[in-house]
mmCIF file of C-alpha atoms in Angstrom:
data_model
loop_
_atom_site.group_PDB
_atom_site.id
_atom_site.type_symbol
_atom_site.label_atom_id
_atom_site.label_comp_id
_atom_site.label_asym_id
_atom_site.label_seq_id
_atom_site.Cartn_x
_atom_site.Cartn_y
_atom_site.Cartn_z
ATOM 1 C CA UNK A 4 23.880 16.261 -8.706
ATOM 2 C CA UNK A 5 21.231 17.087 -6.079
ATOM 3 C CA UNK A 6 19.703 14.071 -4.338
ATOM 4 C CA UNK A 7 16.215 14.695 -5.765
ATOM 5 C CA UNK A 8 17.505 14.944 -9.321
ATOM 6 C CA UNK A 9 19.704 11.900 -8.809
ATOM 7 C CA UNK A 10 16.824 9.891 -7.371
ATOM 8 C CA UNK A 11 14.613 10.701 -10.343
ATOM 9 C CA UNK A 12 17.370 9.679 -12.749
ATOM 10 C CA UNK A 13 18.035 6.408 -10.909
ATOM 11 C CA UNK A 14 14.385 5.383 -10.837
ATOM 12 C CA UNK A 15 13.629 6.477 -14.403
ATOM 13 C CA UNK A 16 16.584 4.377 -15.522
ATOM 14 C CA UNK A 17 14.899 1.292 -14.081
ATOM 15 C CA UNK A 18 11.746 1.773 -16.134
ATOM 16 C CA UNK A 19 13.153 -0.059 -19.168
ATOM 17 C CA UNK A 20 15.373 -2.562 -17.372
ATOM 18 C CA UNK A 21 12.987 -5.496 -17.807
ATOM 19 C CA UNK A 22 12.916 -8.390 -15.335
ATOM 20 C CA UNK A 23 16.679 -8.560 -14.782
ATOM 21 C CA UNK A 24 17.994 -8.163 -11.220
ATOM 22 C CA UNK A 25 18.287 -4.503 -10.258
ATOM 23 C CA UNK A 26 20.518 -2.545 -7.932
ATOM 24 C CA UNK A 27 17.681 -3.024 -5.512
ATOM 25 C CA UNK A 28 19.289 -1.382 -2.489
ATOM 26 C CA UNK A 29 20.400 1.599 -4.571
ATOM 27 C CA UNK A 30 16.848 1.988 -5.849
ATOM 28 C CA UNK A 31 15.569 1.702 -2.286
ATOM 29 C CA UNK A 32 17.807 4.577 -1.239
ATOM 30 C CA UNK A 33 16.558 6.658 -4.167
ATOM 31 C CA UNK A 34 12.963 6.043 -3.084
ATOM 32 C CA UNK A 35 13.789 6.857 0.531
ATOM 33 C CA UNK A 36 15.356 10.167 -0.454
ATOM 34 C CA UNK A 37 11.995 11.626 -1.508
ATOM 35 C CA UNK A 38 11.019 11.726 2.154
ATOM 36 C CA UNK A 39 14.480 12.920 3.245
ATOM 37 C CA UNK A 40 15.019 16.054 1.121
ATOM 38 C CA UNK A 41 18.569 17.347 1.241
ATOM 39 C CA UNK A 42 20.013 14.110 2.625
ATOM 40 C CA UNK A 43 22.788 12.741 0.420
ATOM 41 C CA UNK A 44 23.429 9.142 -0.553
ATOM 42 C CA UNK A 45 27.134 8.814 0.268
ATOM 43 C CA UNK A 46 26.973 7.551 3.858
ATOM 44 C CA UNK A 47 24.276 4.994 3.018
ATOM 45 C CA UNK A 48 26.154 3.728 -0.016
ATOM 46 C CA UNK A 49 29.249 3.243 2.111
ATOM 47 C CA UNK A 50 27.157 1.221 4.531
ATOM 48 C CA UNK A 51 25.900 -0.994 1.701
ATOM 49 C CA UNK A 52 29.525 -1.638 0.746
ATOM 50 C CA UNK A 53 30.328 -2.428 4.385
ATOM 51 C CA UNK A 54 27.640 -5.114 4.440
ATOM 52 C CA UNK A 55 29.262 -6.919 1.524
ATOM 53 C CA UNK A 56 32.755 -6.504 2.938
ATOM 54 C CA UNK A 57 31.702 -7.824 6.339
ATOM 55 C CA UNK A 58 30.093 -10.863 4.725
ATOM 56 C CA UNK A 59 33.257 -11.556 2.746
ATOM 57 C CA UNK A 60 35.302 -11.398 5.963
ATOM 58 C CA UNK A 61 32.860 -13.633 7.831
ATOM 59 C CA UNK A 62 33.019 -16.261 5.111
ATOM 60 C CA UNK A 63 36.808 -16.090 5.062
ATOM 61 C CA UNK A 64 36.892 -16.749 8.800
ATOM 62 C CA UNK A 65 34.408 -19.634 8.750
ATOM 63 C CA UNK A 66 35.400 -23.149 9.741
ATOM 64 C CA UNK A 67 36.689 -25.259 6.824
ATOM 65 C CA UNK A 68 33.806 -26.325 4.623
ATOM 66 C CA UNK A 69 31.247 -24.199 6.456
ATOM 67 C CA UNK A 70 31.346 -21.519 3.771
ATOM 68 C CA UNK A 71 30.902 -24.081 1.045
ATOM 69 C CA UNK A 72 27.392 -25.328 1.815
ATOM 70 C CA UNK A 73 24.093 -23.491 1.827
ATOM 71 C CA UNK A 74 23.703 -23.749 5.604
ATOM 72 C CA UNK A 75 27.053 -22.055 6.115
ATOM 73 C CA UNK A 76 26.236 -19.314 3.613
ATOM 74 C CA UNK A 77 22.840 -18.652 5.224
ATOM 75 C CA UNK A 78 24.380 -18.616 8.696
ATOM 76 C CA UNK A 79 27.091 -16.170 7.629
ATOM 77 C CA UNK A 80 24.504 -13.852 6.081
ATOM 78 C CA UNK A 81 22.418 -13.896 9.264
ATOM 79 C CA UNK A 82 25.495 -13.368 11.440
ATOM 80 C CA UNK A 83 26.441 -10.266 9.484
ATOM 81 C CA UNK A 84 22.994 -8.736 9.116
ATOM 82 C CA UNK A 85 21.437 -9.528 12.485
ATOM 83 C CA UNK A 86 24.588 -10.124 14.512
ATOM 84 C CA UNK A 87 27.271 -7.692 13.389
ATOM 85 C CA UNK A 88 24.930 -4.918 12.248
ATOM 86 C CA UNK A 89 21.904 -5.621 14.449
ATOM 87 C CA UNK A 90 19.174 -5.603 11.804
ATOM 88 C CA UNK A 91 15.842 -6.810 13.192
ATOM 89 C CA UNK A 92 12.169 -6.413 12.475
ATOM 90 C CA UNK A 93 10.416 -3.559 14.253
ATOM 91 C CA UNK A 94 7.751 -5.392 16.221
ATOM 92 C CA UNK A 95 7.020 -2.537 18.633
ATOM 93 C CA UNK A 96 6.189 0.186 16.090
ATOM 94 C CA UNK A 97 5.531 -1.936 13.002
ATOM 95 C CA UNK A 98 3.287 0.606 11.263
ATOM 96 C CA UNK A 99 5.732 3.495 11.620
ATOM 97 C CA UNK A 100 6.438 4.765 8.102
ATOM 98 C CA UNK A 101 10.146 4.926 8.954
ATOM 99 C CA UNK A 102 10.152 1.140 8.655
ATOM 100 C CA UNK A 103 9.625 1.389 4.886
ATOM 101 C CA UNK A 104 12.214 4.132 4.319
ATOM 102 C CA UNK A 105 15.516 2.420 3.579
ATOM 103 C CA UNK A 106 17.581 5.349 4.831
ATOM 104 C CA UNK A 107 15.818 5.306 8.190
ATOM 105 C CA UNK A 108 15.982 1.505 8.308
ATOM 106 C CA UNK A 109 19.757 1.692 7.911
ATOM 107 C CA UNK A 110 20.014 4.353 10.612
ATOM 108 C CA UNK A 111 17.724 2.577 13.076
ATOM 109 C CA UNK A 112 18.581 -1.048 12.144
ATOM 110 C CA UNK A 113 14.841 -1.730 12.281
ATOM 111 C CA UNK A 114 12.278 -2.087 9.544
ATOM 112 C CA UNK A 115 9.532 -3.976 7.749
ATOM 113 C CA UNK A 116 10.235 -7.439 6.330
ATOM 114 C CA UNK A 117 10.475 -6.132 2.764
ATOM 115 C CA UNK A 118 12.884 -3.311 3.676
ATOM 116 C CA UNK A 119 15.137 -5.672 5.620
ATOM 117 C CA UNK A 120 14.834 -8.198 2.796
ATOM 118 C CA UNK A 121 16.216 -5.662 0.320
ATOM 119 C CA UNK A 122 19.341 -5.294 2.461
ATOM 120 C CA UNK A 123 19.722 -9.072 2.799
ATOM 121 C CA UNK A 124 19.372 -9.469 -0.961
ATOM 122 C CA UNK A 125 21.969 -6.768 -1.541
ATOM 123 C CA UNK A 126 24.483 -8.382 0.835
ATOM 124 C CA UNK A 127 23.922 -11.848 -0.629
ATOM 125 C CA UNK A 128 24.356 -10.654 -4.205
ATOM 126 C CA UNK A 129 27.621 -8.968 -3.247
ATOM 127 C CA UNK A 130 29.015 -12.524 -2.958
ATOM 128 C CA UNK A 131 27.674 -13.565 -6.350
ATOM 129 C CA UNK A 132 24.886 -15.565 -4.724
ATOM 130 C CA UNK A 133 21.385 -15.634 -6.147
ATOM 131 C CA UNK A 134 18.889 -14.012 -3.796
ATOM 132 C CA UNK A 135 15.290 -13.096 -4.482
ATOM 133 C CA UNK A 136 12.017 -12.339 -2.776
ATOM 134 C CA UNK A 137 9.321 -14.999 -2.594
ATOM 135 C CA UNK A 138 5.611 -14.756 -3.326
ATOM 136 C CA UNK A 139 4.725 -15.931 0.190
ATOM 137 C CA UNK A 140 1.419 -14.531 1.466
ATOM 138 C CA UNK A 141 1.427 -11.882 4.131
ATOM 139 C CA UNK A 142 5.123 -11.934 5.001
ATOM 140 C CA UNK A 143 8.170 -11.102 2.914
ATOM 141 C CA UNK A 144 10.730 -13.915 2.767
ATOM 142 C CA UNK A 145 13.851 -14.354 0.674
ATOM 143 C CA UNK A 146 15.323 -17.379 -1.025
ATOM 144 C CA UNK A 147 19.069 -17.734 -1.034
ATOM 145 C CA UNK A 148 20.753 -19.962 -3.632
ATOM 146 C CA UNK A 149 24.438 -20.595 -3.050
ATOM 147 C CA UNK A 150 26.946 -23.455 -2.860
ATOM 148 C CA UNK A 151 24.602 -25.690 -4.839
ATOM 149 C CA UNK A 152 21.735 -25.413 -2.348
ATOM 150 C CA UNK A 153 18.725 -23.324 -1.414
ATOM 151 C CA UNK A 154 17.483 -21.824 1.812
ATOM 152 C CA UNK A 155 14.468 -19.676 2.683
ATOM 153 C CA UNK A 156 15.257 -16.924 5.176
ATOM 154 C CA UNK A 157 13.125 -14.647 7.313
ATOM 155 C CA UNK A 158 14.835 -11.217 7.406
ATOM 156 C CA UNK A 159 12.338 -9.921 9.975
ATOM 157 C CA UNK A 160 13.522 -12.470 12.528
ATOM 158 C CA UNK A 161 17.266 -12.291 12.267
ATOM 159 C CA UNK A 162 17.643 -14.067 8.937
ATOM 160 C CA UNK A 163 16.444 -17.357 10.406
ATOM 161 C CA UNK A 164 16.400 -20.244 7.929
ATOM 162 C CA UNK A 165 12.906 -21.728 7.585
ATOM 163 C CA UNK A 166 12.054 -25.370 6.997
ATOM 164 C CA UNK A 167 8.738 -26.636 5.636
ATOM 165 C CA UNK A 168 7.252 -26.932 9.133
ATOM 166 C CA UNK A 169 8.188 -23.314 9.859
ATOM 167 C CA UNK A 170 6.607 -22.125 6.626
ATOM 168 C CA UNK A 171 3.470 -24.058 7.454
ATOM 169 C CA UNK A 172 3.257 -22.408 10.884
ATOM 170 C CA UNK A 173 3.814 -18.978 9.378
ATOM 171 C CA UNK A 174 1.122 -19.566 6.768
ATOM 172 C CA UNK A 175 -1.506 -20.821 9.235
ATOM 173 C CA UNK A 176 -0.848 -17.851 11.505
ATOM 174 C CA UNK A 177 -1.725 -15.606 8.556
ATOM 175 C CA UNK A 178 -4.377 -17.584 6.662
ATOM 176 C CA UNK A 179 -5.843 -20.026 9.193
ATOM 177 C CA UNK A 180 -5.385 -23.687 10.048
ATOM 178 C CA UNK A 181 -6.892 -24.945 6.781
ATOM 179 C CA UNK A 182 -4.357 -23.126 4.605
ATOM 180 C CA UNK A 183 -1.938 -25.234 2.580
ATOM 181 C CA UNK A 184 1.481 -24.463 1.195
ATOM 182 C CA UNK A 185 1.082 -23.983 -2.552
ATOM 183 C CA UNK A 186 3.737 -24.031 -5.282
ATOM 184 C CA UNK A 187 2.944 -20.382 -6.056
ATOM 185 C CA UNK A 188 4.293 -19.384 -2.653
ATOM 186 C CA UNK A 189 7.763 -20.455 -3.735
ATOM 187 C CA UNK A 190 7.727 -18.387 -6.925
ATOM 188 C CA UNK A 191 10.304 -15.577 -7.071
ATOM 189 C CA UNK A 192 9.177 -11.960 -7.043
ATOM 190 C CA UNK A 193 10.868 -9.634 -9.573
ATOM 191 C CA UNK A 194 12.945 -6.863 -8.023
ATOM 192 C CA UNK A 195 10.600 -4.233 -9.448
ATOM 193 C CA UNK A 196 7.693 -5.822 -7.587
ATOM 194 C CA UNK A 197 9.715 -5.819 -4.360
ATOM 195 C CA UNK A 198 10.233 -2.081 -4.730
ATOM 196 C CA UNK A 199 6.528 -1.613 -5.463
ATOM 197 C CA UNK A 200 5.713 -3.615 -2.344
ATOM 198 C CA UNK A 201 8.059 -1.447 -0.292
ATOM 199 C CA UNK A 202 6.370 1.739 -1.491
ATOM 200 C CA UNK A 203 2.904 0.273 -1.213
ATOM 201 C CA UNK A 204 3.419 0.073 2.543
ATOM 202 C CA UNK A 205 3.847 3.850 2.585
ATOM 203 C CA UNK A 206 0.970 4.395 0.160
ATOM 204 C CA UNK A 207 -1.510 2.349 2.197
ATOM 205 C CA UNK A 208 -0.560 4.084 5.435
ATOM 206 C CA UNK A 209 -0.899 7.506 3.803
ATOM 207 C CA UNK A 210 -4.340 6.569 2.493
ATOM 208 C CA UNK A 211 -5.480 5.275 5.881
ATOM 209 C CA UNK A 212 -4.408 8.551 7.479
ATOM 210 C CA UNK A 213 -6.132 10.646 4.820
ATOM 211 C CA UNK A 214 -2.828 12.069 3.552
ATOM 212 C CA UNK A 215 -3.894 12.151 -0.090
ATOM 213 C CA UNK A 216 -1.229 14.587 -1.274
ATOM 214 C CA UNK A 217 1.430 12.300 0.131
ATOM 215 C CA UNK A 218 -0.276 9.312 -1.466
ATOM 216 C CA UNK A 219 -0.081 10.995 -4.863
ATOM 217 C CA UNK A 220 3.607 11.757 -4.389
ATOM 218 C CA UNK A 221 4.271 8.108 -3.534
ATOM 219 C CA UNK A 222 2.392 6.983 -6.643
ATOM 220 C CA UNK A 223 4.400 9.437 -8.751
ATOM 221 C CA UNK A 224 7.711 7.964 -7.577
ATOM 222 C CA UNK A 225 6.403 4.425 -8.157
ATOM 223 C CA UNK A 226 5.446 5.338 -11.708
ATOM 224 C CA UNK A 227 8.999 6.511 -12.350
ATOM 225 C CA UNK A 228 10.272 2.930 -12.258
ATOM 226 C CA UNK A 229 7.017 1.080 -13.055
ATOM 227 C CA UNK A 230 5.191 3.293 -15.593
ATOM 228 C CA UNK A 231 3.104 0.394 -16.901
ATOM 229 C CA UNK A 232 1.913 -0.859 -13.508
ATOM 230 C CA UNK A 233 -1.811 -0.657 -14.185
ATOM 231 C CA UNK A 234 -3.228 -0.349 -10.629
ATOM 232 C CA UNK A 235 -1.207 2.795 -9.976
ATOM 233 C CA UNK A 236 -2.970 4.703 -12.740
ATOM 234 C CA UNK A 237 -6.391 3.770 -11.371
ATOM 235 C CA UNK A 238 -5.359 4.743 -7.840
ATOM 236 C CA UNK A 239 -3.983 8.055 -9.095
ATOM 237 C CA UNK A 240 -7.234 8.738 -10.946
ATOM 238 C CA UNK A 241 -9.407 8.032 -7.909
ATOM 239 C CA UNK A 242 -7.309 10.117 -5.521
ATOM 240 C CA UNK A 243 -7.202 13.064 -7.923
ATOM 241 C CA UNK A 244 -10.965 12.840 -8.364
ATOM 242 C CA UNK A 245 -11.380 12.818 -4.594
ATOM 243 C CA UNK A 246 -9.358 16.037 -4.479
ATOM 244 C CA UNK A 247 -11.543 17.497 -7.256
ATOM 245 C CA UNK A 248 -8.608 17.612 -9.692
ATOM 246 C CA UNK A 249 -10.657 16.283 -12.545
ATOM 247 C CA UNK A 250 -8.178 17.064 -15.317
ATOM 248 C CA UNK A 251 -5.466 14.981 -13.636
ATOM 249 C CA UNK A 252 -8.005 12.296 -12.734
ATOM 250 C CA UNK A 253 -9.162 11.982 -16.336
ATOM 251 C CA UNK A 254 -5.609 11.858 -17.649
ATOM 252 C CA UNK A 255 -4.690 9.062 -15.223
ATOM 253 C CA UNK A 256 -7.836 7.070 -15.967
ATOM 254 C CA UNK A 257 -7.259 7.389 -19.714
ATOM 255 C CA UNK A 258 -3.829 5.827 -19.175
ATOM 256 C CA UNK A 259 -5.459 3.079 -17.112
ATOM 257 C CA UNK A 260 -7.829 2.306 -19.997
ATOM 258 C CA UNK A 261 -4.855 2.063 -22.376
ATOM 259 C CA UNK A 262 -3.037 -0.432 -20.152
ATOM 260 C CA UNK A 263 -5.765 -2.468 -18.439
ATOM 261 C CA UNK A 264 -5.720 -6.106 -19.611
ATOM 262 C CA UNK A 265 -9.341 -6.795 -18.665
ATOM 263 C CA UNK A 266 -12.100 -5.730 -21.028
ATOM 264 C CA UNK A 267 -14.466 -5.466 -18.049
ATOM 265 C CA UNK A 268 -12.104 -3.045 -16.310
ATOM 266 C CA UNK A 269 -11.695 -1.011 -19.479
ATOM 267 C CA UNK A 270 -15.467 -0.822 -19.955
ATOM 268 C CA UNK A 271 -16.089 0.273 -16.363
ATOM 269 C CA UNK A 272 -13.313 2.860 -16.545
ATOM 270 C CA UNK A 273 -14.651 4.214 -19.845
ATOM 271 C CA UNK A 274 -18.061 4.729 -18.255
ATOM 272 C CA UNK A 275 -16.445 6.552 -15.345
ATOM 273 C CA UNK A 276 -14.447 8.680 -17.781
ATOM 274 C CA UNK A 277 -17.636 9.744 -19.508
ATOM 275 C CA UNK A 278 -19.144 10.808 -16.184
ATOM 276 C CA UNK A 279 -16.031 12.719 -15.186
ATOM 277 C CA UNK A 280 -15.800 14.510 -18.511
ATOM 278 C CA UNK A 281 -19.408 15.558 -18.013
ATOM 279 C CA UNK A 282 -18.427 17.256 -14.765
ATOM 280 C CA UNK A 283 -15.999 19.464 -16.695
ATOM 281 C CA UNK A 284 -18.695 20.757 -19.055
#
């Protein structure tokens, strides 16, 4: 199966998978392949297996008891990801689109927090641990649950375990000194939303650079695995209208009207639809 066909099949298969944990790294590779035409998956999949195998070996070689508490599990994960394989956040060229392409992240061992977080989650789940993204503002963190405990890790900074004081410092750096840690910030993020966040980094950069064709292609791949994600249909409509593709714009906005939960949004979109249809007459 060609990589493009395989990627489409993988992502379309996620569309009806609900909120259950996904093969998040496999999906990340499928998404990355759209920007790496002709590049196969085999080498990257072997690397994903190597991450799990290395973590198993690290745990087996840990001091007695160290692999049986959450601190030991978190340390082993960080040792494998940041130590053995050298994964770190790309602070020098943060906005480089390569940092959101999982294939390039694996090759370069550098990436955005969310891309690195996907690899951490994959490695952790290979051990049967529970790992998930957190709804923390402005910075992607993961929560690891293993050995009867919990730890919050920062994949961008070597998998460092964060205490409450660290989270507070991170929050104030993003939101100001008056910001407070809220319960919502500790809520897990579904895997599908993590993948949307990964792609949204590419989408926003494409939009800022005026690469509207690329933006539409990113939206199309996002809709493969999240066909009911309402904002994507609105964004697709607006970009198509900007490119004077009114038929595609109308079709996307009609889908937005079908899915939008807010009556105000539906009303505003319906008015815009009427204006756009008038441009076709």
